[in-house]
């Protein structure tokens, strides 16, 4: 029953454009290009990043997923980029519709950008489903690693609307990501339809559970007038994030128009810049500041808060439980000497013999026959 409901929920979650807005064609040299379905004009992007008149640097890729589907991905390279943005789009768009946005983001944010179509979207094969989108983003991430040599430390995952599902799925598995952006994201599939506090087994995209496993800085962007995914979804994800970045609540913004607001690009640029300049040392310092180490006792700063161990050795040589306040620790198994009254030997031979009945050189009945013994 749960699987059936989950299958029905997936049908309502995905709305791929029909027909697709682009097609894939092969050139004589074997290289793939993308053309608009309506006009057969290639997707080029116009002017390059260097300010010349050349076309945008675009790689059109076909990637095999572990679910047996072949998905299409666009890789846009910026020669000045230090980071790479892996973009997971919303449920009613494909790469043809998003290409112009990709070109603008690549230029304004100074990043390399990898966008992809889910199974069943655009020119990608298969049918859209939650589990297929997980396999799709894993295949794209593997391509970034193997084909372009991009490590997870230099990747920022970007998830819009339904794209927040595969984004958080991957982010929860990669502990060294540079950052995550959640744009009009959802808490879960069923929570979009009805307000509920519990998570049912047949719910899809359970981001409410996965956000807690993301260890990198997380930026949340949401419109206050979003009538598709309520602003409470974005606010809830931001509150549950382990390392939340200053959120962007766009006043009056809807579900599909946030890119039109100036604050959108401005806030994203600031986030990208901070992610570029952050160093490993800075990140470790920030992590350390969030850890809770045991505090010393205010009444006695030399005493450990976990037990009654006093830092340093007892100063009284006559007994093992002196008046200096040293006590047997509760958390350690310590055997105390049996001699209640001990005098230190003046003879160096007695110090080395260790021949007493209790195995201690401080035994009061030393068996060695030393003429200089002072016991």
PDB file of C-alpha atoms in Angstrom, residues 7-259:
ATOM      1  CA  UNK A   7       4.071   5.940  -6.778  1.00  0.00           C
ATOM      2  CA  UNK A   8       0.958   8.116  -6.967  1.00  0.00           C
ATOM      3  CA  UNK A   9       2.719  10.919  -5.063  1.00  0.00           C
ATOM      4  CA  UNK A  10       5.558  10.818  -7.576  1.00  0.00           C
ATOM      5  CA  UNK A  11       3.076  11.300 -10.420  1.00  0.00           C
ATOM      6  CA  UNK A  12       1.885  14.531  -8.843  1.00  0.00           C
ATOM      7  CA  UNK A  13       5.434  15.699  -8.061  1.00  0.00           C
ATOM      8  CA  UNK A  14       6.916  15.662 -11.597  1.00  0.00           C
ATOM      9  CA  UNK A  15       5.693  17.710 -14.571  1.00  0.00           C
ATOM     10  CA  UNK A  16       8.301  17.456 -17.350  1.00  0.00           C
ATOM     11  CA  UNK A  17       7.719  19.875 -20.250  1.00  0.00           C
ATOM     12  CA  UNK A  18       6.049  18.132 -23.158  1.00  0.00           C
ATOM     13  CA  UNK A  19       7.416  18.254 -25.765  1.00  0.00           C
ATOM     14  CA  UNK A  20      10.978  18.899 -24.536  1.00  0.00           C
ATOM     15  CA  UNK A  21      12.314  22.373 -25.295  1.00  0.00           C
ATOM     16  CA  UNK A  22      15.583  21.037 -26.766  1.00  0.00           C
ATOM     17  CA  UNK A  23      17.011  18.107 -28.708  1.00  0.00           C
ATOM     18  CA  UNK A  24      20.421  16.475 -28.851  1.00  0.00           C
ATOM     19  CA  UNK A  25      22.214  16.150 -32.196  1.00  0.00           C
ATOM     20  CA  UNK A  26      25.589  14.702 -33.125  1.00  0.00           C
ATOM     21  CA  UNK A  27      28.060  16.602 -35.269  1.00  0.00           C
ATOM     22  CA  UNK A  28      30.306  15.058 -37.888  1.00  0.00           C
ATOM     23  CA  UNK A  29      33.201  15.024 -35.410  1.00  0.00           C
ATOM     24  CA  UNK A  30      31.104  12.952 -32.970  1.00  0.00           C
ATOM     25  CA  UNK A  31      30.557  15.829 -30.552  1.00  0.00           C
ATOM     26  CA  UNK A  32      27.039  16.348 -29.209  1.00  0.00           C
ATOM     27  CA  UNK A  33      25.215  19.675 -29.405  1.00  0.00           C
ATOM     28  CA  UNK A  34      21.844  20.825 -28.099  1.00  0.00           C
ATOM     29  CA  UNK A  35      19.360  22.705 -30.282  1.00  0.00           C
ATOM     30  CA  UNK A  36      16.043  24.324 -29.441  1.00  0.00           C
ATOM     31  CA  UNK A  37      13.079  22.212 -30.522  1.00  0.00           C
ATOM     32  CA  UNK A  38      11.084  25.173 -31.816  1.00  0.00           C
ATOM     33  CA  UNK A  39      13.787  26.808 -33.950  1.00  0.00           C
ATOM     34  CA  UNK A  40      16.630  24.257 -34.338  1.00  0.00           C
ATOM     35  CA  UNK A  41      19.025  26.987 -33.190  1.00  0.00           C
ATOM     36  CA  UNK A  42      21.975  25.638 -31.176  1.00  0.00           C
ATOM     37  CA  UNK A  43      22.243  26.532 -27.519  1.00  0.00           C
ATOM     38  CA  UNK A  44      25.371  28.659 -27.461  1.00  0.00           C
ATOM     39  CA  UNK A  45      24.909  31.372 -24.852  1.00  0.00           C
ATOM     40  CA  UNK A  46      26.322  34.248 -26.934  1.00  0.00           C
ATOM     41  CA  UNK A  47      29.395  36.067 -25.626  1.00  0.00           C
ATOM     42  CA  UNK A  48      32.095  34.212 -23.745  1.00  0.00           C
ATOM     43  CA  UNK A  49      33.474  35.139 -20.302  1.00  0.00           C
ATOM     44  CA  UNK A  50      36.578  36.832 -21.643  1.00  0.00           C
ATOM     45  CA  UNK A  51      34.435  39.529 -23.256  1.00  0.00           C
ATOM     46  CA  UNK A  52      35.019  38.361 -26.816  1.00  0.00           C
ATOM     47  CA  UNK A  53      32.490  37.400 -29.419  1.00  0.00           C
ATOM     48  CA  UNK A  54      32.924  33.666 -29.170  1.00  0.00           C
ATOM     49  CA  UNK A  55      30.255  31.247 -28.073  1.00  0.00           C
ATOM     50  CA  UNK A  56      29.811  30.074 -24.502  1.00  0.00           C
ATOM     51  CA  UNK A  57      31.901  27.060 -23.559  1.00  0.00           C
ATOM     52  CA  UNK A  58      29.278  24.303 -23.326  1.00  0.00           C
ATOM     53  CA  UNK A  59      29.789  20.560 -23.029  1.00  0.00           C
ATOM     54  CA  UNK A  60      26.709  18.432 -23.757  1.00  0.00           C
ATOM     55  CA  UNK A  61      27.014  15.087 -21.981  1.00  0.00           C
ATOM     56  CA  UNK A  62      25.085  11.812 -21.927  1.00  0.00           C
ATOM     57  CA  UNK A  63      25.566   9.963 -18.644  1.00  0.00           C
ATOM     58  CA  UNK A  64      24.556   6.438 -17.705  1.00  0.00           C
ATOM     59  CA  UNK A  65      22.944   5.979 -14.280  1.00  0.00           C
ATOM     60  CA  UNK A  66      22.902   2.896 -12.076  1.00  0.00           C
ATOM     61  CA  UNK A  67      19.164   2.637 -12.754  1.00  0.00           C
ATOM     62  CA  UNK A  68      19.828   1.998 -16.455  1.00  0.00           C
ATOM     63  CA  UNK A  69      18.777   5.424 -17.727  1.00  0.00           C
ATOM     64  CA  UNK A  70      20.773   7.833 -19.877  1.00  0.00           C
ATOM     65  CA  UNK A  71      20.505  11.432 -18.739  1.00  0.00           C
ATOM     66  CA  UNK A  72      21.624  14.676 -20.400  1.00  0.00           C
ATOM     67  CA  UNK A  73      23.871  17.154 -18.595  1.00  0.00           C
ATOM     68  CA  UNK A  74      25.238  20.584 -19.557  1.00  0.00           C
ATOM     69  CA  UNK A  75      28.650  21.673 -18.291  1.00  0.00           C
ATOM     70  CA  UNK A  76      29.421  25.389 -18.612  1.00  0.00           C
ATOM     71  CA  UNK A  77      33.033  26.303 -17.879  1.00  0.00           C
ATOM     72  CA  UNK A  78      34.146  29.679 -16.539  1.00  0.00           C
ATOM     73  CA  UNK A  79      37.918  30.277 -16.942  1.00  0.00           C
ATOM     74  CA  UNK A  80      37.987  32.390 -13.744  1.00  0.00           C
ATOM     75  CA  UNK A  81      36.069  29.940 -11.562  1.00  0.00           C
ATOM     76  CA  UNK A  82      37.364  28.380  -8.359  1.00  0.00           C
ATOM     77  CA  UNK A  83      34.164  26.503  -7.486  1.00  0.00           C
ATOM     78  CA  UNK A  84      31.608  24.410  -9.371  1.00  0.00           C
ATOM     79  CA  UNK A  85      27.819  24.695  -8.944  1.00  0.00           C
ATOM     80  CA  UNK A  86      25.856  21.461  -9.391  1.00  0.00           C
ATOM     81  CA  UNK A  87      22.314  22.636 -10.202  1.00  0.00           C
ATOM     82  CA  UNK A  88      19.189  20.452  -9.655  1.00  0.00           C
ATOM     83  CA  UNK A  89      16.185  22.207 -11.208  1.00  0.00           C
ATOM     84  CA  UNK A  90      12.487  22.300 -10.336  1.00  0.00           C
ATOM     85  CA  UNK A  91       9.747  19.954 -11.431  1.00  0.00           C
ATOM     86  CA  UNK A  92       8.323  21.807 -14.448  1.00  0.00           C
ATOM     87  CA  UNK A  93      11.446  22.782 -16.388  1.00  0.00           C
ATOM     88  CA  UNK A  94      14.190  21.236 -18.483  1.00  0.00           C
ATOM     89  CA  UNK A  95      17.675  22.287 -19.563  1.00  0.00           C
ATOM     90  CA  UNK A  96      16.432  24.144 -22.624  1.00  0.00           C
ATOM     91  CA  UNK A  97      14.387  26.532 -20.481  1.00  0.00           C
ATOM     92  CA  UNK A  98      17.161  26.972 -17.918  1.00  0.00           C
ATOM     93  CA  UNK A  99      20.106  27.446 -20.251  1.00  0.00           C
ATOM     94  CA  UNK A 100      19.966  31.268 -20.315  1.00  0.00           C
ATOM     95  CA  UNK A 101      19.807  31.305 -16.498  1.00  0.00           C
ATOM     96  CA  UNK A 102      22.824  28.989 -16.366  1.00  0.00           C
ATOM     97  CA  UNK A 103      24.822  31.360 -18.567  1.00  0.00           C
ATOM     98  CA  UNK A 104      23.962  34.317 -16.327  1.00  0.00           C
ATOM     99  CA  UNK A 105      24.782  32.449 -13.104  1.00  0.00           C
ATOM    100  CA  UNK A 106      28.074  31.221 -14.516  1.00  0.00           C
ATOM    101  CA  UNK A 107      29.115  34.773 -15.403  1.00  0.00           C
ATOM    102  CA  UNK A 108      27.760  36.632 -12.356  1.00  0.00           C
ATOM    103  CA  UNK A 109      28.865  34.110  -9.740  1.00  0.00           C
ATOM    104  CA  UNK A 110      32.146  33.231 -11.514  1.00  0.00           C
ATOM    105  CA  UNK A 111      31.591  29.504 -11.173  1.00  0.00           C
ATOM    106  CA  UNK A 112      31.633  26.457 -13.382  1.00  0.00           C
ATOM    107  CA  UNK A 113      28.081  25.156 -13.651  1.00  0.00           C
ATOM    108  CA  UNK A 114      26.805  21.629 -14.171  1.00  0.00           C
ATOM    109  CA  UNK A 115      23.080  21.246 -14.819  1.00  0.00           C
ATOM    110  CA  UNK A 116      21.254  18.046 -15.678  1.00  0.00           C
ATOM    111  CA  UNK A 117      17.819  16.714 -16.601  1.00  0.00           C
ATOM    112  CA  UNK A 118      16.213  14.045 -14.453  1.00  0.00           C
ATOM    113  CA  UNK A 119      15.179  10.730 -15.992  1.00  0.00           C
ATOM    114  CA  UNK A 120      12.141  11.404 -18.185  1.00  0.00           C
ATOM    115  CA  UNK A 121      12.927  15.120 -18.547  1.00  0.00           C
ATOM    116  CA  UNK A 122      14.157  16.775 -21.743  1.00  0.00           C
ATOM    117  CA  UNK A 123      16.249  14.329 -23.778  1.00  0.00           C
ATOM    118  CA  UNK A 124      16.904  12.025 -20.788  1.00  0.00           C
ATOM    119  CA  UNK A 125      15.482   8.518 -20.975  1.00  0.00           C
ATOM    120  CA  UNK A 126      13.403   6.685 -18.369  1.00  0.00           C
ATOM    121  CA  UNK A 127      10.585   7.863 -16.123  1.00  0.00           C
ATOM    122  CA  UNK A 128      10.789  10.481 -13.384  1.00  0.00           C
ATOM    123  CA  UNK A 129      10.707   9.124  -9.835  1.00  0.00           C
ATOM    124  CA  UNK A 130      12.309   9.874  -6.499  1.00  0.00           C
ATOM    125  CA  UNK A 131      14.775   6.988  -6.639  1.00  0.00           C
ATOM    126  CA  UNK A 132      15.701   7.826 -10.247  1.00  0.00           C
ATOM    127  CA  UNK A 133      16.570  11.420  -9.318  1.00  0.00           C
ATOM    128  CA  UNK A 134      18.929  10.087  -6.644  1.00  0.00           C
ATOM    129  CA  UNK A 135      20.677   7.910  -9.228  1.00  0.00           C
ATOM    130  CA  UNK A 136      20.754  10.870 -11.644  1.00  0.00           C
ATOM    131  CA  UNK A 137      22.597  13.254  -9.319  1.00  0.00           C
ATOM    132  CA  UNK A 138      25.022  10.516  -8.264  1.00  0.00           C
ATOM    133  CA  UNK A 139      25.937   9.944 -11.924  1.00  0.00           C
ATOM    134  CA  UNK A 140      26.492  13.689 -12.442  1.00  0.00           C
ATOM    135  CA  UNK A 141      28.682  13.955  -9.345  1.00  0.00           C
ATOM    136  CA  UNK A 142      30.747  10.968 -10.499  1.00  0.00           C
ATOM    137  CA  UNK A 143      31.202  12.671 -13.873  1.00  0.00           C
ATOM    138  CA  UNK A 144      32.486  15.845 -12.190  1.00  0.00           C
ATOM    139  CA  UNK A 145      34.997  13.782 -10.253  1.00  0.00           C
ATOM    140  CA  UNK A 146      36.238  11.529 -13.051  1.00  0.00           C
ATOM    141  CA  UNK A 147      35.881  13.667 -16.195  1.00  0.00           C
ATOM    142  CA  UNK A 148      36.620  17.138 -14.831  1.00  0.00           C
ATOM    143  CA  UNK A 149      38.696  16.341 -11.741  1.00  0.00           C
ATOM    144  CA  UNK A 150      36.467  18.334  -9.377  1.00  0.00           C
ATOM    145  CA  UNK A 151      36.654  17.266  -5.734  1.00  0.00           C
ATOM    146  CA  UNK A 152      33.746  17.599  -3.319  1.00  0.00           C
ATOM    147  CA  UNK A 153      35.612  20.373  -1.453  1.00  0.00           C
ATOM    148  CA  UNK A 154      35.130  22.574  -4.544  1.00  0.00           C
ATOM    149  CA  UNK A 155      31.445  21.791  -5.183  1.00  0.00           C
ATOM    150  CA  UNK A 156      28.364  23.742  -4.132  1.00  0.00           C
ATOM    151  CA  UNK A 157      25.097  21.829  -4.524  1.00  0.00           C
ATOM    152  CA  UNK A 158      22.119  23.902  -5.643  1.00  0.00           C
ATOM    153  CA  UNK A 159      18.584  22.508  -5.349  1.00  0.00           C
ATOM    154  CA  UNK A 160      15.446  24.301  -6.523  1.00  0.00           C
ATOM    155  CA  UNK A 161      11.998  23.118  -5.375  1.00  0.00           C
ATOM    156  CA  UNK A 162      11.864  19.360  -6.075  1.00  0.00           C
ATOM    157  CA  UNK A 163      15.584  19.593  -6.840  1.00  0.00           C
ATOM    158  CA  UNK A 164      16.167  20.039  -3.110  1.00  0.00           C
ATOM    159  CA  UNK A 165      15.409  16.305  -2.763  1.00  0.00           C
ATOM    160  CA  UNK A 166      18.362  14.929  -4.764  1.00  0.00           C
ATOM    161  CA  UNK A 167      20.510  17.824  -3.528  1.00  0.00           C
ATOM    162  CA  UNK A 168      20.078  16.921   0.147  1.00  0.00           C
ATOM    163  CA  UNK A 169      20.316  13.209  -0.679  1.00  0.00           C
ATOM    164  CA  UNK A 170      23.835  13.787  -2.035  1.00  0.00           C
ATOM    165  CA  UNK A 171      24.809  16.459   0.502  1.00  0.00           C
ATOM    166  CA  UNK A 172      24.033  14.108   3.400  1.00  0.00           C
ATOM    167  CA  UNK A 173      26.586  11.645   1.973  1.00  0.00           C
ATOM    168  CA  UNK A 174      29.420  14.096   1.257  1.00  0.00           C
ATOM    169  CA  UNK A 175      30.945  15.457   4.482  1.00  0.00           C
ATOM    170  CA  UNK A 176      33.467  17.790   2.813  1.00  0.00           C
ATOM    171  CA  UNK A 177      31.218  19.766   0.466  1.00  0.00           C
ATOM    172  CA  UNK A 178      31.941  23.473   0.170  1.00  0.00           C
ATOM    173  CA  UNK A 179      28.273  24.512   0.508  1.00  0.00           C
ATOM    174  CA  UNK A 180      24.584  23.909  -0.244  1.00  0.00           C
ATOM    175  CA  UNK A 181      21.922  26.263  -1.624  1.00  0.00           C
ATOM    176  CA  UNK A 182      18.231  25.429  -1.132  1.00  0.00           C
ATOM    177  CA  UNK A 183      15.970  27.485  -3.397  1.00  0.00           C
ATOM    178  CA  UNK A 184      12.203  27.275  -2.649  1.00  0.00           C
ATOM    179  CA  UNK A 185      12.954  23.905  -1.065  1.00  0.00           C
ATOM    180  CA  UNK A 186      10.463  21.462   0.453  1.00  0.00           C
ATOM    181  CA  UNK A 187      10.427  19.745   3.850  1.00  0.00           C
ATOM    182  CA  UNK A 188       8.902  16.641   2.223  1.00  0.00           C
ATOM    183  CA  UNK A 189       6.507  15.780  -0.569  1.00  0.00           C
ATOM    184  CA  UNK A 190       3.402  15.259   1.569  1.00  0.00           C
ATOM    185  CA  UNK A 191       4.117  18.371   3.634  1.00  0.00           C
ATOM    186  CA  UNK A 192       3.603  20.450   0.496  1.00  0.00           C
ATOM    187  CA  UNK A 193       0.034  19.154   0.237  1.00  0.00           C
ATOM    188  CA  UNK A 194      -0.889  19.138   3.937  1.00  0.00           C
ATOM    189  CA  UNK A 195       0.613  20.534   7.124  1.00  0.00           C
ATOM    190  CA  UNK A 196       1.861  17.616   9.193  1.00  0.00           C
ATOM    191  CA  UNK A 197       4.511  17.166  11.864  1.00  0.00           C
ATOM    192  CA  UNK A 198       5.175  13.435  11.501  1.00  0.00           C
ATOM    193  CA  UNK A 199       6.926  11.702   8.588  1.00  0.00           C
ATOM    194  CA  UNK A 200       5.070   8.790   7.019  1.00  0.00           C
ATOM    195  CA  UNK A 201       6.878   5.836   5.496  1.00  0.00           C
ATOM    196  CA  UNK A 202       5.473   6.461   2.017  1.00  0.00           C
ATOM    197  CA  UNK A 203       6.382  10.163   1.962  1.00  0.00           C
ATOM    198  CA  UNK A 204       8.826  11.263  -0.761  1.00  0.00           C
ATOM    199  CA  UNK A 205      11.872  13.548  -0.484  1.00  0.00           C
ATOM    200  CA  UNK A 206      12.138  13.473   3.302  1.00  0.00           C
ATOM    201  CA  UNK A 207      14.378  16.523   3.444  1.00  0.00           C
ATOM    202  CA  UNK A 208      13.245  17.190   6.998  1.00  0.00           C
ATOM    203  CA  UNK A 209      15.361  14.201   8.066  1.00  0.00           C
ATOM    204  CA  UNK A 210      18.314  14.653   5.713  1.00  0.00           C
ATOM    205  CA  UNK A 211      19.024  18.329   6.440  1.00  0.00           C
ATOM    206  CA  UNK A 212      20.376  17.338   9.869  1.00  0.00           C
ATOM    207  CA  UNK A 213      23.108  15.250   8.217  1.00  0.00           C
ATOM    208  CA  UNK A 214      24.485  18.102   6.082  1.00  0.00           C
ATOM    209  CA  UNK A 215      27.739  19.393   7.596  1.00  0.00           C
ATOM    210  CA  UNK A 216      28.610  22.268   5.251  1.00  0.00           C
ATOM    211  CA  UNK A 217      27.271  25.872   5.220  1.00  0.00           C
ATOM    212  CA  UNK A 218      23.659  25.928   3.986  1.00  0.00           C
ATOM    213  CA  UNK A 219      21.997  28.918   2.342  1.00  0.00           C
ATOM    214  CA  UNK A 220      18.184  28.936   2.164  1.00  0.00           C
ATOM    215  CA  UNK A 221      16.360  31.179  -0.339  1.00  0.00           C
ATOM    216  CA  UNK A 222      12.564  31.425  -0.269  1.00  0.00           C
ATOM    217  CA  UNK A 223       9.828  33.828  -1.323  1.00  0.00           C
ATOM    218  CA  UNK A 224       7.456  35.068   1.352  1.00  0.00           C
ATOM    219  CA  UNK A 225       4.476  34.850  -1.056  1.00  0.00           C
ATOM    220  CA  UNK A 226       5.250  31.384  -2.441  1.00  0.00           C
ATOM    221  CA  UNK A 227       1.833  29.815  -3.075  1.00  0.00           C
ATOM    222  CA  UNK A 228       3.244  26.442  -4.202  1.00  0.00           C
ATOM    223  CA  UNK A 229       5.730  25.685  -1.413  1.00  0.00           C
ATOM    224  CA  UNK A 230       4.938  27.743   1.666  1.00  0.00           C
ATOM    225  CA  UNK A 231       7.674  29.902   3.186  1.00  0.00           C
ATOM    226  CA  UNK A 232       7.455  27.724   6.333  1.00  0.00           C
ATOM    227  CA  UNK A 233       9.269  24.959   4.421  1.00  0.00           C
ATOM    228  CA  UNK A 234      12.334  27.103   3.840  1.00  0.00           C
ATOM    229  CA  UNK A 235      12.240  28.496   7.363  1.00  0.00           C
ATOM    230  CA  UNK A 236      11.996  24.994   8.830  1.00  0.00           C
ATOM    231  CA  UNK A 237      14.992  23.735   6.825  1.00  0.00           C
ATOM    232  CA  UNK A 238      17.053  26.768   7.819  1.00  0.00           C
ATOM    233  CA  UNK A 239      16.311  26.246  11.521  1.00  0.00           C
ATOM    234  CA  UNK A 240      17.296  22.561  11.348  1.00  0.00           C
ATOM    235  CA  UNK A 241      20.543  23.104   9.409  1.00  0.00           C
ATOM    236  CA  UNK A 242      23.748  22.323  11.318  1.00  0.00           C
ATOM    237  CA  UNK A 243      25.666  25.200   9.742  1.00  0.00           C
ATOM    238  CA  UNK A 244      23.025  27.712   8.560  1.00  0.00           C
ATOM    239  CA  UNK A 245      24.127  30.676   6.469  1.00  0.00           C
ATOM    240  CA  UNK A 246      22.216  33.961   6.625  1.00  0.00           C
ATOM    241  CA  UNK A 247      18.958  33.144   4.772  1.00  0.00           C
ATOM    242  CA  UNK A 248      17.381  35.222   2.011  1.00  0.00           C
ATOM    243  CA  UNK A 249      13.657  35.779   2.453  1.00  0.00           C
ATOM    244  CA  UNK A 250      12.519  37.638  -0.669  1.00  0.00           C
ATOM    245  CA  UNK A 251       9.568  39.792   0.273  1.00  0.00           C
ATOM    246  CA  UNK A 252       6.739  39.311  -2.232  1.00  0.00           C
ATOM    247  CA  UNK A 253       8.640  36.589  -4.071  1.00  0.00           C
ATOM    248  CA  UNK A 254       6.740  33.620  -5.503  1.00  0.00           C
ATOM    249  CA  UNK A 255       7.833  30.125  -6.444  1.00  0.00           C
ATOM    250  CA  UNK A 256       9.283  30.657  -9.921  1.00  0.00           C
ATOM    251  CA  UNK A 257      10.363  34.301 -10.054  1.00  0.00           C
ATOM    252  CA  UNK A 258      13.040  34.719  -7.377  1.00  0.00           C
ATOM    253  CA  UNK A 259      15.793  35.079  -9.995  1.00  0.00           C
TER     254      UNK A 259
END
